[in-house]
Every structure is written in structure tokens, then in C-alpha cells.
Coordinates of C-alpha atoms and ligand atoms in Angstrom, one line a residue:
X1 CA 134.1 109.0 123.9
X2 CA 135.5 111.7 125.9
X3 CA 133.7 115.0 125.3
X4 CA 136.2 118.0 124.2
X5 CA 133.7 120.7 123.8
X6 CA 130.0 121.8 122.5
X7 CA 129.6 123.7 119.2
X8 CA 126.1 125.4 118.1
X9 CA 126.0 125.3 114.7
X10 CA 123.3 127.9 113.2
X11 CA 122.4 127.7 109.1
X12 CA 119.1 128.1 107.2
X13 CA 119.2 124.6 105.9
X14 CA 120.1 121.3 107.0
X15 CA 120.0 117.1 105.7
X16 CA 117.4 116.1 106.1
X17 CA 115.2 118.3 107.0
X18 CA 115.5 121.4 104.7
X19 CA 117.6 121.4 101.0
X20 CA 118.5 124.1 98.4
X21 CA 121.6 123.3 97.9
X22 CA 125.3 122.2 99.1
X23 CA 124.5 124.1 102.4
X24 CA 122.7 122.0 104.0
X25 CA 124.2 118.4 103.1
X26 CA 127.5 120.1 105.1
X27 CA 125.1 121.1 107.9
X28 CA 123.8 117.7 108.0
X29 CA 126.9 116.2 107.6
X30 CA 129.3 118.0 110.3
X31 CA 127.8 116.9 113.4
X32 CA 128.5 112.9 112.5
X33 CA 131.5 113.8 111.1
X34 CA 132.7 115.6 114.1
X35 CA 131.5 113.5 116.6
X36 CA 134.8 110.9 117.1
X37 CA 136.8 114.2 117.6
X38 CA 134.9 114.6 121.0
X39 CA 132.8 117.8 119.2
X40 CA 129.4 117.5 120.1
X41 CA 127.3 119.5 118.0
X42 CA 123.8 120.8 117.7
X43 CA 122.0 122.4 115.1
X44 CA 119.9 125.4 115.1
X45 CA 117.4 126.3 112.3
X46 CA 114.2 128.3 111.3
X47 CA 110.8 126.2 112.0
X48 CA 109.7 126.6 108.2
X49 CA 106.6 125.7 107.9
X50 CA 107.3 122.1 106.6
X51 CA 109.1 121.6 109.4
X52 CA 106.4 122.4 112.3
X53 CA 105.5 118.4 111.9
X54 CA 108.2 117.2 113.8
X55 CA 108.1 120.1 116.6
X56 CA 105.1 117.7 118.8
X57 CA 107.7 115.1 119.1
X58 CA 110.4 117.5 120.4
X59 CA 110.7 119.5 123.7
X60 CA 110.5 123.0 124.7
X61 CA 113.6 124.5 125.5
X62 CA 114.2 128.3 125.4
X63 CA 111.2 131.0 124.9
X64 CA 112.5 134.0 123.3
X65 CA 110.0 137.3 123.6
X66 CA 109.8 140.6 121.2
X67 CA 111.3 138.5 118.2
X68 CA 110.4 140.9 115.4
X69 CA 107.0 141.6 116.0
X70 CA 106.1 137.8 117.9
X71 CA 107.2 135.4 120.5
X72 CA 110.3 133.0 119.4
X73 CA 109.9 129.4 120.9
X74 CA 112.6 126.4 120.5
X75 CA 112.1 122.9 120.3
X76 CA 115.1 120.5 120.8
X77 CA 115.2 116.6 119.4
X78 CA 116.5 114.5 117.0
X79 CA 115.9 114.1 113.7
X80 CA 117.8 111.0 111.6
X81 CA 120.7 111.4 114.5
X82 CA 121.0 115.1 113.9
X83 CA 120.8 116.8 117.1
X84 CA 118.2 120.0 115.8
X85 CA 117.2 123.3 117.4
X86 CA 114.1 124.1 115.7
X87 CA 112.7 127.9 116.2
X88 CA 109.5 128.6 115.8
X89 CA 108.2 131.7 115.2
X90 CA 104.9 131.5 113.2
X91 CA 105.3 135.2 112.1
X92 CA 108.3 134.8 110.6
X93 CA 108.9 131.2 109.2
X94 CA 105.7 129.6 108.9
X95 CA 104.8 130.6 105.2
X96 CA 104.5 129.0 101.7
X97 CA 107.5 128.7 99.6
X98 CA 111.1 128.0 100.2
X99 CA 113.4 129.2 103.1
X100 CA 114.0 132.6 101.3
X101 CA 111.1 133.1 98.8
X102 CA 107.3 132.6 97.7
X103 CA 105.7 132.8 94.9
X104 CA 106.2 136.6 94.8
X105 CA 109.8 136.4 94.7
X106 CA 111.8 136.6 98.1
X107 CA 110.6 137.5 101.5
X108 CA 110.5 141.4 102.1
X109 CA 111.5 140.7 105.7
X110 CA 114.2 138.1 105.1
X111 CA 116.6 140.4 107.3
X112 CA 115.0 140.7 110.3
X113 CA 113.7 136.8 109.6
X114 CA 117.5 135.7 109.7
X115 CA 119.1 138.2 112.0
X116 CA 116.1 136.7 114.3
X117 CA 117.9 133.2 114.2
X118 CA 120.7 134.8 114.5
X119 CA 120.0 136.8 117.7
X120 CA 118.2 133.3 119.2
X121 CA 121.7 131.7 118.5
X122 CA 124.3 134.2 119.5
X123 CA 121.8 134.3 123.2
X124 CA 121.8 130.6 123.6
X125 CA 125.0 130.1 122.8
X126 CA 126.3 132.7 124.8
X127 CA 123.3 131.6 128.2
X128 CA 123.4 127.8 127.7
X129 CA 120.2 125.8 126.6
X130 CA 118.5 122.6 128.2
X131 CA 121.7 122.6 130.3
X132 CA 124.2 122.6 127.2
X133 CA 126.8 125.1 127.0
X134 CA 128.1 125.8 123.7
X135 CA 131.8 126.5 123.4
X136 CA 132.2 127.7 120.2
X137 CA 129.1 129.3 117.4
X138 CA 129.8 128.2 114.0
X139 CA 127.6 130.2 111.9
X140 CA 126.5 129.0 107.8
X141 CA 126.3 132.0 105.3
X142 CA 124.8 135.1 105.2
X143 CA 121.6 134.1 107.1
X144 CA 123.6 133.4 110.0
X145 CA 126.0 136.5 109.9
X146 CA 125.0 138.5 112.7
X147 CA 125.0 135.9 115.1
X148 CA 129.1 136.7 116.0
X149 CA 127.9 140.0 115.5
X150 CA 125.5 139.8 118.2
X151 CA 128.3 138.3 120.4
X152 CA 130.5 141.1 119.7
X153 CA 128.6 143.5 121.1
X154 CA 126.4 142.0 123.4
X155 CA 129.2 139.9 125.0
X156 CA 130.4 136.8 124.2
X157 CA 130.0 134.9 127.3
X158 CA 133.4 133.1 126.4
X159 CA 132.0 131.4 123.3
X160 CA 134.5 131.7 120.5
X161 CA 133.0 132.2 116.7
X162 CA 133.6 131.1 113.6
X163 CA 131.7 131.8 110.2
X164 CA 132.0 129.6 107.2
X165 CA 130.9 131.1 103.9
X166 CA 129.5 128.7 101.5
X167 CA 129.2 131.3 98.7
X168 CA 130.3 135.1 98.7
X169 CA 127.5 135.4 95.9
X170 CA 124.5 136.0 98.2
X171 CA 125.7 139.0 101.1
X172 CA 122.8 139.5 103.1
X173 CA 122.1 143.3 102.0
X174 CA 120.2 145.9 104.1
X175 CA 119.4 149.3 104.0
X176 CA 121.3 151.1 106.8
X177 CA 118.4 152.8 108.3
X178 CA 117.5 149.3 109.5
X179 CA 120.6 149.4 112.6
X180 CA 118.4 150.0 115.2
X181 CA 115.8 147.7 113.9
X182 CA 118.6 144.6 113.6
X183 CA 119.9 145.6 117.0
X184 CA 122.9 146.9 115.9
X185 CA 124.8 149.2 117.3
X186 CA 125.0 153.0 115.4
X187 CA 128.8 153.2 116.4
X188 CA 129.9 150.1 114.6
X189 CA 128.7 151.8 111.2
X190 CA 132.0 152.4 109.8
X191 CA 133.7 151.2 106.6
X192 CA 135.8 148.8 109.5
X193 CA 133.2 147.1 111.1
X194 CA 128.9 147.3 109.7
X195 CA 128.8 149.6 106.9
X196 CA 129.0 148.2 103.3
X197 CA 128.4 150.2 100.5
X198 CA 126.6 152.9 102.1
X199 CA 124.2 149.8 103.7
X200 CA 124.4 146.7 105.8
X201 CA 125.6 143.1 105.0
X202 CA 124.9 140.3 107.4
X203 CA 127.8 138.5 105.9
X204 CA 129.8 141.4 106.2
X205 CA 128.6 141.9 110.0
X206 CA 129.7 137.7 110.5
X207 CA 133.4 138.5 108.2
X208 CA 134.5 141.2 110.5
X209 CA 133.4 140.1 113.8
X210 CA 134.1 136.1 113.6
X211 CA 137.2 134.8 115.9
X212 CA 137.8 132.5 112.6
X213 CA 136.3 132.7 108.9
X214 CA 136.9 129.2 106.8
X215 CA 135.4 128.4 103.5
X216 CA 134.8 125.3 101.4
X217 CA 137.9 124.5 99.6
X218 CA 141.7 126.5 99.7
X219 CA 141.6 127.7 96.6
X220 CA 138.4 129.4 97.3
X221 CA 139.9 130.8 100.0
X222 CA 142.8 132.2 97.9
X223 CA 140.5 133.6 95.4
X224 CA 138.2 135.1 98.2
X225 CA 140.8 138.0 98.2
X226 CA 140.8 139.1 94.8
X227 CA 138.4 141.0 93.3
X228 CA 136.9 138.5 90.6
X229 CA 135.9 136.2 93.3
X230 CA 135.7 138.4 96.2
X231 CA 132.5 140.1 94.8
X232 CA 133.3 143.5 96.9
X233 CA 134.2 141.7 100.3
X234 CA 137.8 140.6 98.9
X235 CA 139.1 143.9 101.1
X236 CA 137.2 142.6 104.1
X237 CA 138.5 138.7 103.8
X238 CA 142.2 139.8 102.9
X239 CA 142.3 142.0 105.8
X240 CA 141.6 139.1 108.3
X241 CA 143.6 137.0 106.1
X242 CA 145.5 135.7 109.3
X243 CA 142.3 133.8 110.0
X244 CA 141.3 132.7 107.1
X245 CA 141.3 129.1 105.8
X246 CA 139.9 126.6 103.7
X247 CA 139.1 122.9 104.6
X248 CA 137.4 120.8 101.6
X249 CA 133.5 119.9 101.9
X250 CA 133.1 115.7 102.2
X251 CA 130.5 113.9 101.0
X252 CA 128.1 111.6 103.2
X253 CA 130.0 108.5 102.3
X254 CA 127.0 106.0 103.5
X255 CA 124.4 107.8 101.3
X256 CA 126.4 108.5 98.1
X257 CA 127.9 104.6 98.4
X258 CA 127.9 102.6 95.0
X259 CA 127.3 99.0 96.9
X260 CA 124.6 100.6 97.8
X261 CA 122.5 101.4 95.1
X262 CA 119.9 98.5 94.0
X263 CA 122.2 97.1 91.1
X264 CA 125.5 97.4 93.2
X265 CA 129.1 98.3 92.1
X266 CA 132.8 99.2 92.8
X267 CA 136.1 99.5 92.0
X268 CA 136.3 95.8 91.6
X269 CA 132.8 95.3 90.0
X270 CA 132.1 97.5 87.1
X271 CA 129.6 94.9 85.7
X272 CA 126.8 96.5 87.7
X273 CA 128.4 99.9 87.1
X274 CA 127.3 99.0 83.0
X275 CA 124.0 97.3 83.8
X276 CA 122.9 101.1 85.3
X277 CA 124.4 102.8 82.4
X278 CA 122.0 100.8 80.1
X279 CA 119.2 100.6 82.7
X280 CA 119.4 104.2 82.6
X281 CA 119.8 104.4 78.7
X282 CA 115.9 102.5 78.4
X283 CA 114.8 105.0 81.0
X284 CA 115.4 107.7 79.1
X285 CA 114.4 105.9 75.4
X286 CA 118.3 106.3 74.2
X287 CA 120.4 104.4 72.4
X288 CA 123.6 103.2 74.6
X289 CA 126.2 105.9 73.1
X290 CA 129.5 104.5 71.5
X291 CA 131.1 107.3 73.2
X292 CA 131.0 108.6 76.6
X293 CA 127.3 109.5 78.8
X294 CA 127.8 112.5 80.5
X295 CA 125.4 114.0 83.2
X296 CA 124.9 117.1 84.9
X297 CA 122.9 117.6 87.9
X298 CA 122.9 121.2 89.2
X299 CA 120.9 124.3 90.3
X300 CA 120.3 126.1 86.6
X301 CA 122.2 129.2 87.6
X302 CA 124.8 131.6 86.0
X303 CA 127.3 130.3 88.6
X304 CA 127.1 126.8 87.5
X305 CA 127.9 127.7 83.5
X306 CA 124.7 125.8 82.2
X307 CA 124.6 128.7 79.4
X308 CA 128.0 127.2 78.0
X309 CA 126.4 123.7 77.0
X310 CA 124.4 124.7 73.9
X311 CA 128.0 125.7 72.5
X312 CA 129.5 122.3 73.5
X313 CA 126.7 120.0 72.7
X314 CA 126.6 120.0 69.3
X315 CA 130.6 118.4 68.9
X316 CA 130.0 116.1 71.7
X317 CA 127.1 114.1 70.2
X318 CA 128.5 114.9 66.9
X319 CA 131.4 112.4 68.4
X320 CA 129.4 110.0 69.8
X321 CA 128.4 111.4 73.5
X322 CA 125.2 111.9 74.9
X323 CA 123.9 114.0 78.0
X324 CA 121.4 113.7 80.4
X325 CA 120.9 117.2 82.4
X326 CA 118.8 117.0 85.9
X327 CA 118.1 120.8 87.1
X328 CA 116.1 123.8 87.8
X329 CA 116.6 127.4 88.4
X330 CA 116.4 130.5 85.9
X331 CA 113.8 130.1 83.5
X332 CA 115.9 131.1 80.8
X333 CA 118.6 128.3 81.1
X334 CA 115.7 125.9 81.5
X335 CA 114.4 127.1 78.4
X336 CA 117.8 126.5 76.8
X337 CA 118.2 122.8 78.1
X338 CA 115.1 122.2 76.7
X339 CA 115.6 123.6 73.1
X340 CA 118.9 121.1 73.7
X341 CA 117.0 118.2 74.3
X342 CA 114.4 119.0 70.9
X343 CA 116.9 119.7 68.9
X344 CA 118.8 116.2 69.4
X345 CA 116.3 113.9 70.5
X346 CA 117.5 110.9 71.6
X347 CA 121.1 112.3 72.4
X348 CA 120.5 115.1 75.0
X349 CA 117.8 114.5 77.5
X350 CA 116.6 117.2 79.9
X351 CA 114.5 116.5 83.4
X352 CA 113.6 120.1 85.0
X353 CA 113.3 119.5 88.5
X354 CA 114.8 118.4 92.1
X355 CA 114.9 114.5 92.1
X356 CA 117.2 112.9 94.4
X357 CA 116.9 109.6 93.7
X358 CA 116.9 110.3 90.1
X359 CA 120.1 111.6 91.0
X360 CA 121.5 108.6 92.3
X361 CA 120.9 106.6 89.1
X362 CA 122.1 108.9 86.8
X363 CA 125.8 109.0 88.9
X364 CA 125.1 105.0 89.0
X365 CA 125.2 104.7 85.0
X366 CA 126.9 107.6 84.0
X367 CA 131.0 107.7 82.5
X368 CA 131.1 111.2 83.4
X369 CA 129.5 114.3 85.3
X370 CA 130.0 118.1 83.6
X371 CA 130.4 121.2 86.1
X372 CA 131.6 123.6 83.8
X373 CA 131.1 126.2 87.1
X374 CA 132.1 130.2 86.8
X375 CA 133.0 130.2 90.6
X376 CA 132.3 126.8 92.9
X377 CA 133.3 127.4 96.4
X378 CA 133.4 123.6 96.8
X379 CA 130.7 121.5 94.7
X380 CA 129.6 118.5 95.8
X381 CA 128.3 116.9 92.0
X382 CA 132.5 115.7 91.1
X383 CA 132.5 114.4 94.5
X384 CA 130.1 112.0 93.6
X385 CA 131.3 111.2 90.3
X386 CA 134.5 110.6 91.5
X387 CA 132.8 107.9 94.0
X388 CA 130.7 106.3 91.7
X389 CA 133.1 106.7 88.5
X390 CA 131.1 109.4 86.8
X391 CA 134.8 110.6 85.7
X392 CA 134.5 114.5 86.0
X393 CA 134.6 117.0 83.7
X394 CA 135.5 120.3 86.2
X395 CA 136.1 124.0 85.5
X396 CA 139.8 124.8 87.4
X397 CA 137.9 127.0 89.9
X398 CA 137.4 126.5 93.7
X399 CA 136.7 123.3 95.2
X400 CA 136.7 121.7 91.4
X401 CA 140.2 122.7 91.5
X402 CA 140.7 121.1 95.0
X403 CA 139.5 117.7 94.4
X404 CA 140.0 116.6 90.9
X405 CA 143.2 115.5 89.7
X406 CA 143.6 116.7 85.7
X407 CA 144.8 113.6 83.5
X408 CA 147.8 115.6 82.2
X409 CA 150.7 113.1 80.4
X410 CA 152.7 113.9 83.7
X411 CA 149.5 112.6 85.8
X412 CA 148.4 109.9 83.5
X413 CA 151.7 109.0 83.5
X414 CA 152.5 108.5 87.0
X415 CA 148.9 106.7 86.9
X416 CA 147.0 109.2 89.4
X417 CA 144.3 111.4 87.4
X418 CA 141.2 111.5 88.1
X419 CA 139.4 113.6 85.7
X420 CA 139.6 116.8 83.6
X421 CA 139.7 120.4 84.4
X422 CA 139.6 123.3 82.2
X423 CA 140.2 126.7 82.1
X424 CA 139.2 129.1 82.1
X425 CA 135.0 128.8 82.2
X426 CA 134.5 129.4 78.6
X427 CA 133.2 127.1 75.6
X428 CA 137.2 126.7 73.8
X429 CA 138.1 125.3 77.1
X430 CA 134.9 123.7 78.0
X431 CA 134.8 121.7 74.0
X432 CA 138.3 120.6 74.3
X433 CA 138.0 119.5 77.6
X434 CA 135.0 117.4 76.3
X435 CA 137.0 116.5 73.2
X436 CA 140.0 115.1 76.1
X437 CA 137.1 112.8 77.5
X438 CA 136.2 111.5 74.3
X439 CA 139.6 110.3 73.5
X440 CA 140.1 109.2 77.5
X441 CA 137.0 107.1 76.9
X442 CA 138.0 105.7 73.8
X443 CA 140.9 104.6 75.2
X444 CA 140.3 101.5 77.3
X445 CA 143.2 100.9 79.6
X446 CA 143.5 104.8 80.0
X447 CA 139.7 105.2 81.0
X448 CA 139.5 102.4 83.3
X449 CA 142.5 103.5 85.2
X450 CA 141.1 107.2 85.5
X451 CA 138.0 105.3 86.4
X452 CA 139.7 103.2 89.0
X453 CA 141.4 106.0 90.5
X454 CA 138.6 108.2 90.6
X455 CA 136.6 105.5 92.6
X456 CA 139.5 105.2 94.8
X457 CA 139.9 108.6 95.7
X458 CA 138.7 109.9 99.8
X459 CA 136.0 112.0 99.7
X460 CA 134.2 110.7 102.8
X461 CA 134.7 113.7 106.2
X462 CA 137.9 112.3 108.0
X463 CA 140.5 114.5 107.0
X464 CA 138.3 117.8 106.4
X465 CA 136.5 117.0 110.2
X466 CA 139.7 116.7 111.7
X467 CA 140.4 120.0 110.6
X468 CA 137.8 121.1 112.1
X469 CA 138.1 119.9 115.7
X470 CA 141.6 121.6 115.2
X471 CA 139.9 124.8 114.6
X472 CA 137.4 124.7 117.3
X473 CA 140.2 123.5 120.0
X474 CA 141.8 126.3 119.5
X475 CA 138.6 128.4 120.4
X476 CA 137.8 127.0 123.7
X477 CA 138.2 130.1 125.6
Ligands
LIG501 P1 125.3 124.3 95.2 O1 125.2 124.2 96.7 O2 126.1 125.5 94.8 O3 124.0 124.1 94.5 P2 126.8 121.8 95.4 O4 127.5 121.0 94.4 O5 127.6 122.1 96.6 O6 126.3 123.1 94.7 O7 125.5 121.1 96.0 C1 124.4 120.8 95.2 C2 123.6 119.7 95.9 O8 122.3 119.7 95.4 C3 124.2 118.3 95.6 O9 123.9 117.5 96.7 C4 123.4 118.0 94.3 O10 123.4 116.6 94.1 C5 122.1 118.5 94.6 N1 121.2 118.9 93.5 C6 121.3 120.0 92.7 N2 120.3 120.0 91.8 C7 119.6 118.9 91.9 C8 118.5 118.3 91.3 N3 117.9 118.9 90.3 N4 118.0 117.1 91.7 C9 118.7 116.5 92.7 N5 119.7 116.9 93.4 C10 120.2 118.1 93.0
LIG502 C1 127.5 126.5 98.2 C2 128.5 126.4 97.0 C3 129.0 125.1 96.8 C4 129.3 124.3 98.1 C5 128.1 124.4 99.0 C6 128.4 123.7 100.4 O1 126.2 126.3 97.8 O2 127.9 127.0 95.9 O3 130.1 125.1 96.0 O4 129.7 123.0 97.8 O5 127.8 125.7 99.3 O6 129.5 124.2 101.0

């Protein structure tokens, strides 16, 4: 394969070797998916200190002095076919705790932690590394905002930029008495370019200085721009809207794969597709429900809606469902799932926690996943439902809106639906949408051709990678 150009992708998180969220299955996921475009790609990331295992089996390739108060070194190698960057820089990344946080809440330095990737990124990208020279830098989020930043005014060396934002929610907020400390320039603190709200905003820094902005789905691009989305950078976004665009998430086709999983199924094998629903049933201690076993399997957060379930439970078991909910986050959401699953035992049953594989069985037995989301920039959860016939239940926002077709008569009719939106995020919607299910799922020939055509539908990278090879060919400089 013919090489067409060299990107540097730089994120906090990346499959497999650092999760919170949908972040880093993308990460882990684009350089595979770009690779039969002619894109090579490699990916930069913070040495956390569960990562400083693999960095004996990797090489030395870039020393990086005076990096917030210590030495910077990066390791290059391999990990599961993922070409990584790791940068070590005990002072900064080798604590206990998550990327972000500890067990006193988040990191008081996590500015100058991620403008230090940043920095590394922007110079490597812009000098070469271990004799690879990155065309483009394709920066993830707010922690990797200022690296077109740094290219802007430090030069660009001819590589072009791009930033994706995987959620507007989190902005990357600094007091503004920290530009000389982020190595910013004092002239660039205007409304137009660094300042933001009196302060600084790494994602703001990446918005306004990126040759390209793209997010996870195009109707999160479209609400980007207005104000109950744009969450006070809708000014910013619609003012490059020229280069704005959307191009859907995938999903890692080989590991979310139904004839896969130890009691196999598909499209033309649903057998094993109801031996999993009543292996997972005995798992759990429940009864097989007479109507439809939904799931959820999300972080616990306001965004995701979880606070709307205690007002739509009680009418879905009432009619015969039951649901099994896999998450963690805010305490008090947890605390509600849990007063859920007392209050009908047997019906509703609640696992706080991150289990992966427990993830897999529950979209392996399940009729249908729930993301009743306030905003979801993509989501990844009906992605997986739709693959493994977990028929989803989505809120019309974002990427939900993107990838799920809604079983109206006119799609049922012309036999295409896939699942059921709602709108908007609120409990009517939420319940009737629910109630729709129920009567989907009591309806055999309707159910199994929702099923069928959920099972059916692409979710795997082609299209979506494609699109980006497009955008990066037209930043060779
Ligand atoms: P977000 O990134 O906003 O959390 P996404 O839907 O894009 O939402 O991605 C979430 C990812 O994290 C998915 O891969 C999902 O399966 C996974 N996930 C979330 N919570 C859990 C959990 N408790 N256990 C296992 N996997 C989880
Ligand atoms: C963010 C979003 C989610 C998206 C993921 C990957 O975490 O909340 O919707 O799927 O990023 O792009």
C-alpha cells in the first residue's frame, strides 16, 4: 500500500491502553481504520502511570527539556497494532487515579499537564520524530487543544491541523494569568483568538486556530452552533462554520462481532441470540420477561439522562419489561439505580461499575439498549445494539439521531427501521417511546424485521474513514 501521508494523532486516551469513555475506542480505532486509505497514523499519549509497564519494551525517541517543572521523554512502539507515542514525564503523569483526577477530585495542574502533551505534539509534528514526518496533527478534545495553537504561533512547519471535539461539555478552562505559563502569546488574548470569558480555554485555543474542526456525528455539528448545545462556544464554531463537519464515530467491528461471542449469533441465527438472553436472565436470578429486556450501559452522568429511568420504570415492568443497568459515575444517580433495583427485585437489576466483558453479554441477550441522552455527540452503546440486535431505544439528539432509523408507519412500512427515537429528552417521550417497544416486541413479524434490519445495518469505519482520508488529503500542504 502506497503511502499518501503521516498523521499524529494526540488524545488523552486510547484502546487499549487507557478508557473513560467513547474517546478512546475512536482513538484506538482510527489508525486501522485509516490505514487502506494510505494514512499512516501514530498516536501520542500521556505515560499514566499504568502505562509506564510497556515503556521497557519501547524505544527512546524525542527528549523534551523544561516540561513544566521536569524533563519530557517519548517512547515509540506498538501496542495491539496501534502505533503509540507514550510521554513520560514522571512529574506530571505518573500518579494514582484516572487520566484527569485522584482521589481528591481532579488534578490542580491538569492545564499545564495537557498543554504539556500538547506542546510535545505540536513540536514533533511540526520537527519530525524517529525519522517520521507528520503531515497533518489531529488533535482529540480539550486535552489536546493547544497543540494547533502551539503551531499557530510557533510555526507550523507545513503540517496542517485539525481538531475533533468529542464533547463541547468539558472546555479546558484556565485562569488567564496562566498565558505566559502555557506559552501563549499575550497578544492573541482577544475575544477572536485565546480569551474566553474573561479566562482561557484549551478547546477554545484548538476551535480557533485548527485548519479543520470535525465532530462525531452531523447533527452534532448542526447543533454545535446554537446555544443549547454549543455550551458558550456556539459563537466560536459558527464563525468557522466553513470548516466545520461531521463524520459519524464506527464501531471496532471485530471486537463488538456477535459470531464472536462464546454462544454465537447473527442475522440468520437468532437461536444463540435467545440462549444469551436466558443465560443472562439466570445470571442475574430473573425470570425470562414476557416482554422485552432492556439494558443500559453508560457513564452515570446528567448527559446520559439516567435521572429519567425512575419515571419510566415503573410502566415498563408494570407491562412486562425488565432492565439490567451497567454504570458508574455521580453518586447520586448510582444511588437512584440502586433504589430501582430494591424496589423491583427481580425486574430491575443494577451492577455499579466498569465491566467490559459484562458488557458484551448483556448486548449478547438483550432485545433492546436505552440511551435516553440530553446531548450525545455520537454514542457508541446503539451502535452496538444495532449490531447485536439490542433494538435501540435513542433520544433524537446527536449521533442517536444519526444512526438510528425511528420505526415510523412510513419506515416500518417501507421495511427499514431500526429502532426508536424520542423527543425531546424528557420522561412523556422517554415512557411512550418505551410503551412503542413494547408493542414492537409484541408484535412478532414487526420485531424480527426491526431486529433483522438493525443487525444489518453498517456500523463498522469504512464510510466514516474514508471521510477522513478526504479531509486530511486536503491538508497536505
Ligand atoms: P461516552 O464516551 O460519552 O461515555 P460513548 O457511547 O461514546 O459515550 O462511549 C462509551 C463507551 O464506554 C462504550 O464503549 C461503552 O460500552 C463503554 N462503557 C460505558 N460504561 C461502561 C461500563 N460501566 N462498563 C463497560 N463499558 C462501559
Ligand atoms: C464523547 C461523547 C460520545 C462519543 C465519544 C467518542 O465521549 O460523549 O457521544 O461517542 O466521545 O467520539
Amino acid at each position: 500500500m502506497k503511502i499518501r501521508g503521516r498523521v499524529l494523532s494526540v488524545a488523552s486516551e486510547c484502546v487499549p491502553l487507557i478508557k473513560t469513555g467513547g474517546l478512546a475506542d475512536v482513538v484506538g480505532a482510527l489508525p486501522a481504520a485509516l490505514r487502506p486509505f494510505g494514512w499512516e497514523m501514530r498516536v501520542l499519549l500521556p505515560a499514566y502511570r499504568r502505562l509506564r509497564g510497556h515503556l521497557g519494551a519501547m524505544r527512546e525517541v524525542w527528549r523534551e527539556p523544561g516540561l513544566w517543572g521536569g524533563e519530557g521523554v517519548v517512547f515509540a512502539g506498538a501496542v495491539d497494532g496501534v502505533d503509540v507515542l507514550l510521554l513520560d514525564a514522571p512529574h506530571l503523569f505518573d500518579r494514582d487515579g484516572g487520566p484527569y483526577s485522584g482521589a481528591g477530585g481532579d488534578f490542580g495542574d491538569n492545564a499545564q499537564r495537557f498543554a504539556a502533551l500538547s506542546w510535545v505534539g505540536a513540536r514533533m509534528a511540526r520537527e519530525g520524530v524517529d525519522g517520521w514526518k507528520a503531515d497533518v496533527l489531529h488533535a482529540h478534545d480539550w486535552q489536546a487543544g493547544f497543540a494547533s495553537a502551539y503551531l499557530t504561533y510557533g510555526g507550523s512547519g507545513g503540517v496542517g491541523s485539525v481538531i475533533t471535539v468529542h464533547n463541547i461539555a468539558f472546555q479546558g478552562w484556565a485562569d488567564a494569568g496562566m498565558i505566559d505559563t502555557l506559552r501563549l502569546p499575550r497578544e492573541a488574548f482577544h475575544p477572536g483568538h485565546l480569551e474566553y470569558y474573561g479566562g482561557l480555554s484549551s478547546l477554545k485555543a484548538g476551535l480557533v486556530t485548527a485548519d479543520r474542526i470535525t465532530t462525531v456525528s452531523p447533527t452534532y455539528a448542526a447543533e454545535l452552533m446554537r446555544p443549547e448545545f454549543g455550551m458558550g462556544l456556539q459563537g466560536v464554531i459558527t464563525a468557522r462554520a466553513a470548516v466545520v463537519s461531521g463524520i459519524l464515530n464506527g464501531v471496532d467491528t471485530d471486537l463488538w462481532s456477535p459470531e464472536a461471542e462464546p454462544v454465537p449469533f447473527g442475522v440468520k441465527a437468532m437461536k444463540g441470540k435467545a440462549a444469551n438472553r436466558a443465560a443472562l436472565c439466570a445470571e442475574f436470578g430473573m425470570a425470562e420477561p414476557a416482554g422485552p429486556l432492556a439494558i443500559v450501559v453508560s457513564r452515570l452522568t446528567d448527559q446520559k439522562g439516567i435521572d429519567l429511568l425512575p419515571a419510566v420504570v415503573p410502566d415498563f415492568v408494570a407491562a412486562g419489561g425488565a432492565l439490567i443497568v451497567l454504570g458508574s459515575g455521580d453518586p447520586a444517580l448510582e444511588g437512584a439505580m440502586r433504589g430501582l433495583e430494591a424496589r423491583y427485585p427481580g425486574k430491575v437489576v443494577v451492577r455499579i461499575g466498569y465491566d467490559e466483558a459484562l458488557s458484551h453479554r448483556l448486548f449478547s441477550g438483550a432485545d433492546a439498549v436505552l440511551v435516553p441522552s440530553r446531548f450525545e455527540p455520537c454514542g457508541l452503546t446503539q451502535m452496538y445494539g444495532l449490531r447485536y440486535g439490542a433494538v435501540p431505544v435513542v433520544a433524537a439528539v446527536g449521533g442517536l439521531a444519526d444512526t438510528v432509523i425511528h420505526a415510523s408507519p412510513a419506515a416500518m412500512a417501507a421495511g427499514v427501521a431500526t429502532g426508536v427515537q424520542f423527543h425531546p429528552t424528557d420522561a412523556v417521550a422517554f415512557g411512550q417511546a418505551l410503551r412503542q417497544l413494547g408493542a414492537l416486541f409484541a408484535d412478532r413479524k414487526a420485531w424480527a424485521q426491526v431486529q433483522r434490519n438493525a443487525m444489518s445495518h453498517p456500523v463498522g469505519w469504512e464510510t466514516s474513514a474514508a471521510d477522513y482520508a478526504a479531509l486530511y488529503d486536503g491538508l497536505r500542504k
